[in-house]
Each structure stands twice: as C-alpha cells, then as structure tokens.
Amino acid sequence: MAKATFEVPELTQYTEVPPITPGAMAHSAPFKSREEFQTPLGFPGELVEDWQARAIDKMGELLGKYRSLRVYMDACVKCGSCTDKCHYFLGTGDPKNMPVARQDLMRKVYRRYFTLSGKLFPKLVGAEDFTEEVLNDWYSYFHQCSQCRRCSVFCPYGIDTAEISMAAREIMDSIGVGQKYCNEIIGKVYKIGNNLGLPGPALEDTLEGLEEDVYDDTGVRVKYPIDQVGAEILLVTPSADFFAEPHVDGLIGYGKVFHEAGVSWTLSSYASEAANFGMFIGSYDNMRRLAQRIREAAIELKVKRIVFGECGHAWRVAYSFLNTLAGPWDFLDPRYPVPQHICEFTYELIQQGKLNLDKSENDDKVLTYHDSCNVARASRMGNTPGGQFEIPRAIIRATCNNFYDMDEDTIRDRTFCCGGGGGLLTDDLMELRVKGAKPRVDALNNVMQEKGVTHMATICAICKSQFTKVLPYYGLDMDQIVSLHQLVSNAIVLTPGPDDEDEDDDEPDPDDPNDEEETDEAA
Ligand code: SF4
Ligand code: SF4
C-alpha cells in the first residue's frame, strides 16, 4: 500500500456526522479523458468552443427524454433528510457532498435556463449561469457520487441523485469533458471484449489453469469452457473474475456449481465482460452498444439461458434494462428468467437439495455480508420482494457456520457504498475512495470487535477491488474480502465423473492394458 498523502479518518464505533468543512474535497477530480478515448464513444475529443450552448441544449434534451429528471429538479423541498446520508459527506465533511447540494449544482443551472422565475429573477430562486466555474464544480462533485442511491431511500420524494449525476456526466461528455477511467474502459470492451483488455488466448490460458488447479485440489475434473457452441448456459461475468483474488475464487465456485447441476455452460471471449460502464456515464447509446455484445454472443453460441456472475452494477443493468437494451430474448428457453443471477441459480439448487455442502470447510472464518448498492437498491433476485437481501444471506448460511450481520442501519436497502462504485474505482480518486469507505469500514470494524468477524463476503467486483485496496489504509487486512461463491466453492462436495474415478482407482482394471502396464511398472 502506498503511503497516504491525505489524512485517513479515524474509525469510530458508529459513523458520526462530521464537522462541516467547505471546500474539503474541491481539489478532487478524476483525470480527464483524451481524444483517443472520447471519439470511439461518439463524444467530442475536447471541450467544444460553444460548450455552454451545447450543454444547455443537451440538458433540454435530457429533461424531455427523462421526465424523472425534471421531477427531481422541481420536487426538492429542502427538508434536509438526505444531508447526512451520503458516505462521501460522512467521510469528508464537504457540504457539496450532501446529496441535496450535489443536486443543486444542476438545479441552479436548470432554474436559470428552464424556468420562468429563473430567467426573470435568478438571484431570488437560486438560479445561476452555466459558467466555467460551475462546470468545474460539476466535474469535481459529480465524480464524487458513486450513484449508490442511498440518499434516495431517505428522501420523502424519492429524488434519485444517482440519476442526476448520470445526466450531468452525459452532458459533460457531450461537450468533450469526459472522465478518462470510464471512457478508456468502455473503449477496451469495444476493441477487445472486456474492461481489462484481456484477449481471448489469455482467457483460455487462465481457464485451463483453473481446471488444473481444481483437479489438483479436489481430484475432480471441473470444466471452465469458453466459446462452446451449443452450451446450455452463457455465463457473463466481470473480467476481474478471470485473474485476480478474491474474484477468481468466485469463478472457481460458479464452475463447481454448474458441474454439480450437470448443465453445460460456457463463457464468451467476445462478451467477456459483465460490467457496463455506459451506465456510469449516463450514456444510453454506449450502455446499449455494450449490452448488444451479450445478445450477439448468446446468438452465436446458441445458448438457452444467460447467467450473470457476481457484479453489482452489471446486475442492475441486466435486471432492470437488459430487455430494453438488447431484447427481445425470444430465442432463449422461456422456462428460465432472462437473465438469471448466479446467486439465484445456486440458491435454487440448495433449496432442491442438489448441492452437497460441508459447512465446516469454512469454519476458519466468521463471516459478515456487504450488500452492494446496485444489487440492494436497484434490482432484485428471486420471486419475492427483498430476495436480493435474503438469497445471498441464505447461501452464506448454507455454506458457513458462523455469520453475523453488520448494524441494521448499514445493511440491506440502507447499505453504505464501498466508496468505489459509479466509475470512481480509479487511483486518481484514492483520497475520495478511502474517505468514502469510512461508514462501511466503521460498521465492519464494529462487528469484528463485537462478534469476532474475520471476513466480509460480497457479490460485486467493484466492491471486492475497492475493499482490498482501501482496508489497509484503516489498518485492516485486504484478505478479509471474499467472493460469495468462494464460500460455496470451499463447502461444495464435488461428485466425481467417470474419468475421475479411473484416476483414483487403485485396483488394476484387467480389461485395461494401460492399467496392467502401470501396475507392472509400479511393481
Ligand atoms: S447517490 Fe450515493 S454517492 Fe450519490 S449523493 Fe446519493 S448517497 Fe451520495
Ligand atoms: S431529502 Fe429529498 S426533498 Fe429533502 S432535501 Fe434531500 S433531495 Fe430535497
């Protein structure tokens, strides 16, 4: 871990409202995107000359297209209920990180150009011209929102700051002010198929390595196939699952679950990314283009079902928008939901008694669970309300003997963001990421002290990457983070196939000349 160049907040038993520190995070802004990352996404390469007029036009277009945005601009009564609900405010004390203040950055421009009172009496109604100074504030503070939607849970009008920040980023992209991290990544998916830029052969190597590792560990041949035409299931998972811990342990677990279910499945080198950063930048066109790759892969591979791996915002895009973005899915098997989450898949098998699980394999751990924002507040799992909270917990309980939830005010629909969501998982925002993680880390630390928790499971690639990076800043261990399907992987008792039995069979087979030979040599 690099030495912090900023003050890391002290953990407290319960997260307290910090003293207000105006401008505390005014310096924080991610690197701007360059022309090479802008143009492939359909955006101007740099700030256009007539940026102000074009930005106002774009805002008008979005206000017409998304009626919710206009309602959010008009509905706030300044009740203050959201002010202390954002983890970035709680971690930094910067008043512009209060959700209502973040909204007001757009609201004042909206009032100036789209309301009569704002046009006639701007000062009276808090309306302001869209100046360069305002644009700089937009760039800084709309990239201090992880679009987690926690504030909207507490707003009596349901005003969703996440949508406002997406709209702001879309407006900025349209005038040539994009964020490097997100836009470069989207371009990589277009060119190579995934966020990490891992080409097909590298994926194949990794998967072959996983097959060998699992065989060495268990003596059972579990397949990790890629580009298998005619497989029943297409697994779409975040590319982080292909190579880094704790992500890859989840992928190992998915393969074991499919093995036990007896279904054929495949990954795709073309659609080797579940993440859809088009949502973070608020760009419907880019979100759609990314989602279309999954449709094309599903058709090409002639699969019957699509299952998503552990990725929070990918599940939001999949659950909430996939049909609109890339449907209709009438070529898939109608007996299954489109798409399905790997947790739904595993949970169903557990309910049907089809997985043999030895919980004691996880007895070296005491678990807690972090609800990822986009799963918790922007999607669902299963057929009952709240399934997105209960299904992951049910899987943990089925695979572990020791599980404790964190404080009620910090879980389920009130969960705190990891601090790295919404396209902010970049090292140029490390101070924001560390400070924004404080409320979650407070709650984690609390349950560690009170219940002896040693590990925190989660089902989001961004959360996993963020926590492994920021926990050491707070003196906690990065290895405390585990994939949910790592727990499944540890506990699952695999059924050997016919080949596996041959391998382990000590008795020579008189009908098998090779077996005879081996026995003779050994003798
Ligand atoms: S959506 Fe999340 S990050 Fe954005 S203002 Fe609301 S609480 Fe803060
Ligand atoms: S809770 Fe809603 S209405 Fe109240 S200040 Fe915040 S955004 Fe405005």
Coordinates of C-alpha atoms and ligand atoms in Angstrom, one line a residue:
M1 CA 0.0 0.0 0.0
A2 CA 1.3 3.4 -0.9
K3 CA 1.7 5.9 2.0
A4 CA -1.4 8.0 2.2
T5 CA -0.8 11.6 1.1
F6 CA -4.0 12.7 2.9
E7 CA -5.4 12.2 6.4
V8 CA -7.2 8.9 6.8
P9 CA -10.2 9.3 9.0
E10 CA -10.2 7.6 12.4
L11 CA -12.7 4.7 12.7
T12 CA -15.5 5.3 15.2
Q13 CA -17.9 2.8 16.7
Y14 CA -20.8 4.4 14.9
T15 CA -20.4 6.8 12.0
E16 CA -20.9 10.4 13.2
V17 CA -21.9 13.4 11.2
P18 CA -18.6 15.3 10.7
P19 CA -17.9 19.0 11.2
I20 CA -18.8 20.9 8.0
T21 CA -15.6 21.7 6.1
P22 CA -16.4 23.8 3.0
G23 CA -14.2 23.0 0.0
A24 CA -12.6 20.0 1.7
M25 CA -12.8 18.0 -1.5
A26 CA -12.8 20.8 -4.1
H27 CA -9.4 19.6 -5.3
S28 CA -10.7 16.1 -6.0
A29 CA -11.3 15.4 -9.7
P30 CA -10.5 12.4 -11.8
F31 CA -8.2 12.6 -14.9
K32 CA -10.0 13.9 -17.9
S33 CA -10.4 11.7 -20.9
R34 CA -8.3 12.4 -24.1
E35 CA -9.5 12.5 -27.7
E36 CA -8.4 8.8 -28.2
F37 CA -10.8 7.7 -25.5
Q38 CA -13.6 10.1 -26.4
T39 CA -14.1 9.6 -30.1
P40 CA -14.7 5.8 -30.1
L41 CA -17.7 6.5 -27.8
G42 CA -19.1 9.2 -30.0
F43 CA -18.1 12.2 -27.9
P44 CA -16.1 15.3 -28.9
G45 CA -12.3 14.9 -28.2
E46 CA -12.0 18.1 -26.1
L47 CA -14.1 21.0 -24.7
V48 CA -16.0 22.4 -27.7
E49 CA -16.0 26.1 -28.3
D50 CA -19.7 26.7 -27.9
W51 CA -19.8 24.4 -24.9
Q52 CA -22.3 26.4 -22.9
A53 CA -25.0 26.5 -25.6
R54 CA -24.4 22.8 -26.3
A55 CA -24.6 21.8 -22.7
I56 CA -27.9 23.7 -22.2
D57 CA -29.3 22.1 -25.4
K58 CA -28.3 18.6 -24.1
M59 CA -29.9 19.4 -20.7
G60 CA -33.1 20.3 -22.5
E61 CA -32.9 17.1 -24.5
L62 CA -32.5 15.0 -21.3
L63 CA -35.2 16.9 -19.5
G64 CA -37.6 16.0 -22.3
K65 CA -36.4 12.4 -22.6
Y66 CA -36.3 11.6 -18.8
R67 CA -39.3 13.1 -17.1
S68 CA -38.0 11.8 -13.8
L69 CA -35.1 14.3 -14.2
R70 CA -37.4 17.2 -14.5
V71 CA -39.4 16.0 -11.5
Y72 CA -36.2 15.7 -9.5
M73 CA -35.2 19.2 -10.4
D74 CA -38.6 20.6 -9.3
A75 CA -39.6 18.4 -6.4
C76 CA -36.9 19.1 -3.7
V77 CA -38.4 21.0 -0.7
K78 CA -35.0 21.2 1.1
C79 CA -36.2 19.1 4.0
G80 CA -32.6 18.1 4.8
S81 CA -33.4 14.4 5.3
C82 CA -30.7 13.4 2.8
T83 CA -27.9 15.6 4.0
D84 CA -26.2 13.2 6.3
K85 CA -26.9 10.0 4.3
C86 CA -24.1 10.1 1.7
H87 CA -20.9 8.2 2.6
Y88 CA -18.8 10.9 0.8
F89 CA -20.2 13.6 3.0
L90 CA -19.8 11.5 6.1
G91 CA -16.2 10.7 5.2
T92 CA -15.1 14.2 4.0
G93 CA -17.3 16.8 5.7
D94 CA -17.5 18.7 2.4
P95 CA -21.0 20.2 2.3
K96 CA -21.1 19.9 -1.5
N97 CA -21.1 16.1 -0.9
M98 CA -24.5 16.4 0.8
P99 CA -26.9 14.9 -1.8
V100 CA -29.1 18.0 -1.9
A101 CA -26.1 20.2 -2.5
R102 CA -24.9 17.9 -5.3
Q103 CA -28.3 18.1 -6.9
D104 CA -28.3 21.9 -6.6
L105 CA -25.2 22.1 -8.8
M106 CA -27.5 21.0 -11.6
R107 CA -30.7 22.6 -10.2
K108 CA -29.3 26.1 -10.3
V109 CA -28.5 25.8 -14.0
Y110 CA -31.9 24.1 -14.7
R111 CA -33.6 27.0 -13.0
R112 CA -31.7 29.6 -14.9
Y113 CA -32.4 28.3 -18.4
F114 CA -35.6 26.2 -18.0
T115 CA -37.9 28.1 -15.5
L116 CA -39.5 31.4 -15.9
S117 CA -38.6 32.6 -12.4
G118 CA -35.0 31.7 -13.0
K119 CA -34.9 33.6 -16.3
L120 CA -36.5 36.7 -14.7
F121 CA -35.2 36.7 -11.1
P122 CA -32.3 34.4 -11.0
K123 CA -30.9 35.6 -7.6
L124 CA -34.3 35.2 -5.9
V125 CA -34.6 31.5 -6.9
G126 CA -31.0 30.4 -6.6
A127 CA -30.5 30.2 -10.4
E128 CA -27.1 30.6 -11.9
D129 CA -25.5 30.9 -15.3
F130 CA -23.6 27.9 -16.5
T131 CA -20.1 29.4 -16.2
E132 CA -16.7 27.7 -16.4
E133 CA -16.6 27.8 -12.6
V134 CA -19.9 25.9 -12.4
L135 CA -18.7 23.4 -15.0
N136 CA -15.5 22.7 -12.9
D137 CA -17.7 22.1 -9.8
W138 CA -19.8 19.7 -11.8
Y139 CA -16.8 17.8 -13.0
S140 CA -15.4 17.6 -9.5
Y141 CA -18.6 16.8 -7.4
F142 CA -20.5 14.7 -10.0
H143 CA -17.4 12.5 -9.8
Q144 CA -17.8 12.3 -6.0
C145 CA -21.1 10.5 -6.3
S146 CA -20.9 6.7 -6.7
Q147 CA -24.6 6.6 -7.9
C148 CA -25.3 4.4 -4.9
R149 CA -28.9 5.7 -4.4
R150 CA -28.7 5.6 -0.6
C151 CA -29.9 9.2 -0.3
S152 CA -33.0 8.4 -2.4
V153 CA -34.1 5.8 0.3
F154 CA -34.3 8.7 2.8
C155 CA -35.8 11.3 0.5
P156 CA -39.6 11.7 1.1
Y157 CA -39.9 12.5 -2.7
G158 CA -37.6 9.7 -3.8
I159 CA -35.3 12.1 -5.6
D160 CA -32.5 10.0 -7.1
T161 CA -29.2 11.8 -7.0
A162 CA -27.6 8.9 -8.9
E163 CA -29.8 9.7 -12.0
I164 CA -28.9 13.4 -11.7
S165 CA -25.2 12.6 -11.6
M166 CA -25.6 10.3 -14.6
A167 CA -27.3 13.1 -16.5
A168 CA -24.6 15.5 -15.5
R169 CA -21.9 13.2 -16.8
E170 CA -23.8 12.7 -20.0
I171 CA -24.0 16.4 -20.5
M172 CA -20.3 16.8 -19.8
D173 CA -19.3 14.0 -22.2
S174 CA -21.5 15.7 -24.9
I175 CA -19.3 18.8 -24.7
G176 CA -16.0 17.0 -24.6
V177 CA -15.4 16.8 -20.9
G178 CA -15.2 13.0 -20.2
Q179 CA -13.7 11.0 -17.5
K180 CA -10.6 9.0 -18.5
Y181 CA -11.1 5.9 -16.4
C182 CA -14.7 5.1 -17.6
N183 CA -14.3 6.1 -21.2
E184 CA -11.0 4.3 -21.7
I185 CA -12.5 1.2 -20.2
I186 CA -15.6 1.3 -22.4
G187 CA -13.3 1.6 -25.5
K188 CA -11.4 -1.5 -24.3
V189 CA -14.7 -3.5 -24.3
Y190 CA -15.4 -2.4 -27.9
K191 CA -11.9 -3.3 -29.0
I192 CA -11.1 -6.4 -27.0
G193 CA -14.3 -7.6 -25.2
N194 CA -13.6 -6.7 -21.6
N195 CA -12.6 -3.9 -19.2
L196 CA -9.2 -5.3 -18.5
G197 CA -8.3 -5.7 -22.2
L198 CA -7.6 -9.5 -21.8
P199 CA -7.6 -11.1 -25.2
G200 CA -9.2 -14.5 -26.0
P201 CA -6.0 -16.6 -25.7
A202 CA -5.2 -15.1 -22.3
L203 CA -8.7 -16.1 -21.1
E204 CA -8.3 -19.6 -22.5
D205 CA -4.9 -20.0 -20.6
T206 CA -6.5 -18.8 -17.4
L207 CA -9.4 -21.2 -17.7
E208 CA -7.1 -24.1 -18.4
G209 CA -5.1 -23.2 -15.4
L210 CA -8.2 -23.1 -13.3
E211 CA -9.2 -26.6 -14.5
E212 CA -5.8 -27.9 -13.5
D213 CA -5.9 -26.2 -10.1
V214 CA -9.4 -27.5 -9.3
Y215 CA -8.3 -31.0 -10.3
D216 CA -5.2 -30.8 -8.2
D217 CA -7.3 -29.6 -5.2
T218 CA -10.2 -32.0 -5.5
G219 CA -9.4 -34.8 -7.9
V220 CA -12.5 -33.9 -9.9
R221 CA -12.4 -32.6 -13.4
V222 CA -14.5 -29.4 -13.4
K223 CA -14.7 -27.7 -16.8
Y224 CA -14.3 -24.0 -17.4
P225 CA -15.3 -23.7 -21.0
I226 CA -15.1 -20.8 -23.3
D227 CA -16.8 -20.2 -26.7
Q228 CA -18.5 -23.6 -26.6
V229 CA -21.2 -23.5 -29.3
G230 CA -24.4 -25.3 -28.2
A231 CA -23.8 -25.0 -24.4
E232 CA -27.0 -24.5 -22.4
I233 CA -25.8 -21.5 -20.4
L234 CA -23.8 -18.4 -21.3
L235 CA -22.1 -17.1 -18.2
V236 CA -21.4 -13.4 -18.3
T237 CA -19.1 -12.3 -15.5
P238 CA -16.8 -9.3 -14.7
S239 CA -13.4 -9.7 -16.3
A240 CA -11.8 -9.3 -12.8
D241 CA -13.1 -12.9 -12.2
F242 CA -10.6 -14.2 -14.7
F243 CA -7.4 -13.3 -12.9
A244 CA -7.4 -11.6 -9.5
E245 CA -8.2 -12.7 -6.0
P246 CA -10.7 -12.7 -4.4
H247 CA -12.6 -12.5 -7.7
V248 CA -11.2 -15.7 -9.3
D249 CA -12.2 -17.8 -6.3
G250 CA -15.8 -16.8 -7.2
L251 CA -15.4 -18.0 -10.8
I252 CA -14.0 -21.3 -9.5
G253 CA -17.1 -21.6 -7.4
Y254 CA -19.5 -20.9 -10.3
G255 CA -17.8 -23.7 -12.3
K256 CA -18.3 -26.2 -9.4
V257 CA -22.0 -25.2 -9.1
F258 CA -22.5 -25.8 -12.8
H259 CA -20.7 -29.1 -12.5
E260 CA -22.9 -30.3 -9.7
A261 CA -26.0 -29.1 -11.5
G262 CA -25.0 -31.2 -14.5
V263 CA -25.6 -28.4 -17.0
S264 CA -23.4 -27.4 -19.9
W265 CA -22.2 -23.8 -19.8
T266 CA -19.7 -21.5 -21.5
L267 CA -18.0 -18.2 -21.2
S268 CA -17.6 -16.0 -24.3
S269 CA -14.4 -14.3 -25.4
Y270 CA -16.5 -11.8 -27.4
A271 CA -18.7 -10.9 -24.4
S272 CA -16.2 -11.5 -21.7
E273 CA -17.4 -8.6 -19.6
A274 CA -20.5 -8.3 -17.4
A275 CA -19.7 -4.7 -16.4
N276 CA -21.4 -1.9 -18.3
F277 CA -19.7 1.4 -17.6
G278 CA -22.1 3.0 -20.1
M279 CA -24.5 3.3 -17.1
F280 CA -21.9 5.2 -15.0
I281 CA -21.5 7.9 -17.7
G282 CA -25.3 8.1 -18.2
S283 CA -25.0 7.2 -21.9
Y284 CA -27.9 5.1 -23.2
D285 CA -26.1 4.7 -26.6
N286 CA -23.0 3.3 -25.0
M287 CA -24.9 1.2 -22.5
R288 CA -26.9 -0.3 -25.4
R289 CA -23.8 -1.0 -27.5
L290 CA -22.1 -2.8 -24.6
A291 CA -25.3 -4.9 -23.9
Q292 CA -25.7 -5.8 -27.5
R293 CA -22.4 -7.8 -27.3
I294 CA -24.1 -10.2 -24.9
R295 CA -27.0 -10.7 -27.3
E296 CA -24.6 -11.3 -30.2
A297 CA -22.6 -13.8 -28.2
A298 CA -25.8 -15.6 -27.0
I299 CA -27.0 -16.0 -30.6
E300 CA -23.6 -17.1 -31.9
L301 CA -23.1 -19.7 -29.2
K302 CA -26.7 -20.9 -29.5
V303 CA -27.3 -20.9 -25.7
K304 CA -30.6 -21.3 -24.0
R305 CA -30.0 -19.3 -20.8
I306 CA -27.9 -16.4 -19.6
V307 CA -26.5 -16.3 -16.1
F308 CA -24.6 -13.3 -14.6
G309 CA -21.7 -13.6 -12.2
E310 CA -21.0 -11.5 -9.2
C311 CA -21.1 -7.9 -10.3
G312 CA -23.3 -5.2 -8.7
H313 CA -23.9 -2.6 -11.4
A314 CA -23.9 -5.3 -14.1
W315 CA -26.8 -7.0 -12.4
R316 CA -28.6 -3.7 -12.2
V317 CA -28.2 -3.2 -15.9
A318 CA -29.1 -6.8 -16.6
Y319 CA -32.1 -7.0 -14.2
S320 CA -33.5 -3.6 -15.0
F321 CA -32.6 -2.8 -18.5
L322 CA -31.3 -5.8 -20.5
N323 CA -34.6 -6.4 -22.2
T324 CA -34.9 -2.9 -23.4
L325 CA -31.2 -2.6 -24.3
A326 CA -30.7 -5.9 -26.1
G327 CA -34.0 -7.8 -26.2
P328 CA -36.2 -9.5 -27.3
W329 CA -34.8 -12.7 -25.9
D330 CA -37.3 -14.9 -27.6
F331 CA -34.6 -17.3 -28.8
L332 CA -33.8 -18.3 -25.1
D333 CA -35.6 -21.0 -23.2
P334 CA -38.8 -19.4 -21.8
R335 CA -38.8 -21.6 -18.7
Y336 CA -36.0 -19.5 -17.2
P337 CA -35.7 -15.8 -16.2
V338 CA -33.7 -13.6 -18.5
P339 CA -31.2 -13.0 -17.2
Q340 CA -30.6 -15.0 -14.0
H341 CA -28.1 -14.2 -11.3
I342 CA -25.6 -16.9 -10.3
C343 CA -26.9 -16.5 -6.7
E344 CA -30.4 -17.3 -7.9
F345 CA -29.0 -20.3 -9.7
T346 CA -27.1 -21.6 -6.7
Y347 CA -29.9 -20.9 -4.2
E348 CA -32.4 -22.9 -6.3
L349 CA -30.0 -25.9 -6.2
I350 CA -29.6 -25.5 -2.5
Q351 CA -33.4 -25.4 -2.0
Q352 CA -33.8 -28.5 -4.1
G353 CA -31.1 -30.3 -2.0
K354 CA -29.0 -30.8 -5.1
L355 CA -25.7 -29.4 -3.6
N356 CA -23.8 -31.4 -1.0
L357 CA -22.3 -28.7 1.2
D358 CA -19.9 -29.2 4.0
K359 CA -20.1 -26.0 6.1
S360 CA -17.2 -27.0 8.3
E361 CA -14.9 -26.2 5.3
N362 CA -15.5 -22.5 6.1
D363 CA -15.0 -22.9 9.9
D364 CA -11.8 -20.9 9.7
K365 CA -13.9 -17.8 9.0
V366 CA -16.5 -15.7 10.8
L367 CA -18.5 -14.0 8.1
T368 CA -20.4 -10.8 7.6
Y369 CA -22.0 -9.7 4.3
H370 CA -21.8 -6.4 2.5
D371 CA -24.9 -5.6 0.4
S372 CA -23.7 -4.0 -2.8
C373 CA -25.6 -0.8 -3.7
N374 CA -26.7 -1.7 -7.2
V375 CA -28.0 -5.1 -6.1
A376 CA -29.6 -3.8 -2.9
R377 CA -31.3 -0.6 -4.2
A378 CA -31.6 -1.1 -7.9
S379 CA -32.5 -4.7 -8.6
R380 CA -34.0 -7.8 -7.2
M381 CA -33.4 -11.5 -7.0
G382 CA -35.9 -14.4 -6.9
N383 CA -39.6 -14.1 -6.8
T384 CA -40.2 -12.3 -3.5
P385 CA -39.5 -8.7 -2.6
G386 CA -36.2 -8.4 -0.7
G387 CA -34.8 -11.5 -2.4
Q388 CA -31.7 -9.6 -3.2
F389 CA -31.0 -9.3 0.5
E390 CA -32.2 -12.8 1.6
I391 CA -30.8 -15.0 -1.2
P392 CA -27.1 -14.1 -0.7
R393 CA -27.5 -14.5 3.1
A394 CA -29.3 -17.8 2.7
I395 CA -26.3 -19.0 0.6
I396 CA -23.8 -17.9 3.3
R397 CA -25.9 -19.7 6.0
A398 CA -25.9 -22.8 3.9
T399 CA -22.1 -22.8 3.4
C400 CA -20.8 -21.4 6.7
N401 CA -21.5 -22.0 10.4
N402 CA -20.5 -18.5 11.5
F403 CA -22.3 -15.5 10.2
Y404 CA -23.2 -12.1 11.7
D405 CA -24.8 -9.1 10.0
M406 CA -23.5 -5.6 10.5
D407 CA -25.5 -2.9 12.1
E408 CA -29.1 -2.7 10.7
D409 CA -28.7 0.9 9.6
T410 CA -25.8 -0.1 7.4
I411 CA -27.2 -3.1 5.5
R412 CA -30.0 -4.1 3.1
D413 CA -31.6 -1.1 1.5
R414 CA -29.6 1.2 3.8
T415 CA -26.3 -0.3 2.9
F416 CA -23.3 2.0 2.7
C417 CA -21.4 2.1 -0.6
C418 CA -17.9 0.6 -0.7
G419 CA -16.8 4.1 -1.8
G420 CA -15.5 3.0 -5.3
G421 CA -18.7 2.5 -7.3
G422 CA -20.2 4.6 -10.1
G423 CA -17.0 4.7 -12.1
L424 CA -14.8 6.0 -9.3
L425 CA -12.6 3.0 -8.8
T426 CA -9.5 4.8 -10.1
D427 CA -6.3 5.6 -8.3
D428 CA -6.6 9.3 -9.1
L429 CA -9.6 9.3 -6.7
M430 CA -7.9 7.4 -3.9
E431 CA -8.5 10.0 -1.2
L432 CA -12.2 10.1 -2.0
R433 CA -12.3 6.3 -2.1
V434 CA -10.6 5.9 1.3
K435 CA -12.7 8.6 3.0
G436 CA -15.9 7.5 1.3
A437 CA -15.4 3.9 2.6
K438 CA -15.4 5.1 6.2
P439 CA -19.0 4.4 7.1
R440 CA -18.8 0.9 5.8
V441 CA -15.5 0.2 7.4
D442 CA -16.8 1.6 10.7
A443 CA -19.6 -1.0 10.6
L444 CA -17.2 -3.8 9.6
N445 CA -14.8 -2.9 12.4
N446 CA -17.7 -2.8 14.8
V447 CA -18.9 -6.3 14.0
M448 CA -15.3 -7.5 14.1
Q449 CA -14.9 -6.2 17.6
E450 CA -18.3 -7.4 18.9
K451 CA -18.7 -10.8 17.1
G452 CA -15.2 -11.7 16.1
V453 CA -15.9 -11.4 12.4
T454 CA -12.9 -12.2 10.3
H455 CA -14.2 -12.0 6.7
M456 CA -16.6 -10.0 4.7
A457 CA -18.3 -11.5 1.6
T458 CA -19.8 -9.6 -1.2
I459 CA -21.1 -10.1 -4.7
C460 CA -19.7 -7.2 -6.6
A461 CA -16.4 -7.0 -8.4
I462 CA -16.0 -3.2 -7.7
C463 CA -16.7 -3.7 -4.0
K464 CA -14.1 -6.5 -3.9
S465 CA -11.5 -4.4 -5.6
Q466 CA -12.3 -1.3 -3.6
F467 CA -12.2 -3.0 -0.2
T468 CA -9.0 -4.9 -0.9
K469 CA -7.4 -1.6 -1.8
V470 CA -8.8 0.6 1.0
L471 CA -9.0 -1.6 4.0
P472 CA -5.2 -1.5 4.6
Y473 CA -5.5 2.3 4.9
Y474 CA -7.6 1.6 8.0
G475 CA -5.3 -1.0 9.4
L476 CA -7.5 -3.9 8.3
D477 CA -6.4 -6.8 6.1
M478 CA -7.1 -6.9 2.4
D479 CA -7.5 -10.7 2.6
Q480 CA -10.7 -10.2 4.6
I481 CA -12.7 -9.8 1.5
V482 CA -14.2 -13.0 -0.1
S483 CA -16.4 -13.7 -3.1
L484 CA -19.7 -15.3 -2.0
H485 CA -19.1 -18.2 -4.4
Q486 CA -15.7 -18.7 -2.8
L487 CA -17.6 -19.9 0.3
V488 CA -19.7 -22.1 -2.0
S489 CA -16.5 -23.4 -3.6
N490 CA -15.0 -24.3 -0.3
A491 CA -18.0 -26.1 1.0
I492 CA -19.2 -27.9 -2.1
V493 CA -18.6 -31.7 -2.1
L494 CA -17.9 -32.5 -5.8
T495 CA -19.3 -35.6 -7.4
P496 CA -16.5 -37.3 -9.4
G497 CA -17.1 -38.1 -13.0
P498 CA -16.2 -41.5 -14.7
D499 CA -12.7 -40.2 -15.6
D500 CA -12.0 -39.0 -12.1
E501 CA -12.9 -42.5 -10.7
D502 CA -10.5 -44.1 -13.2
E503 CA -7.7 -41.7 -12.0
D504 CA -8.3 -42.5 -8.3
D505 CA -8.9 -46.2 -8.7
D506 CA -6.1 -48.2 -7.1
E507 CA -7.4 -51.6 -8.3
P508 CA -5.9 -52.5 -11.7
D509 CA -8.6 -53.0 -14.4
P510 CA -7.9 -56.4 -16.0
D511 CA -9.6 -55.2 -19.2
D512 CA -7.4 -52.1 -19.5
P513 CA -4.0 -52.9 -20.9
N514 CA -2.7 -49.5 -19.9
D515 CA -3.7 -50.1 -16.3
E516 CA -1.9 -53.5 -16.4
E517 CA 1.3 -51.8 -17.7
E518 CA 1.2 -49.2 -15.0
T519 CA 0.7 -51.8 -12.3
D520 CA 3.6 -53.9 -13.7
E521 CA 5.9 -50.9 -13.7
A522 CA 4.9 -50.0 -10.2
A523 CA 5.6 -53.5 -9.1
Ligands
SF4_1 S1 -26.3 8.5 -4.8 FE1 -24.9 7.8 -3.2 S2 -23.0 8.8 -3.6 FE2 -24.5 9.9 -4.8 S3 -25.2 11.6 -3.5 FE3 -26.6 9.9 -3.1 S4 -25.7 8.8 -1.3 FE4 -24.1 10.1 -2.2
SF4_2 S1 -34.4 14.5 1.2 FE1 -35.2 14.9 -0.9 S2 -36.6 16.7 -0.6 FE2 -35.3 16.6 1.2 S3 -33.5 17.9 0.8 FE3 -32.9 15.9 0.2 S4 -33.5 15.8 -2.0 FE4 -34.5 17.5 -1.2

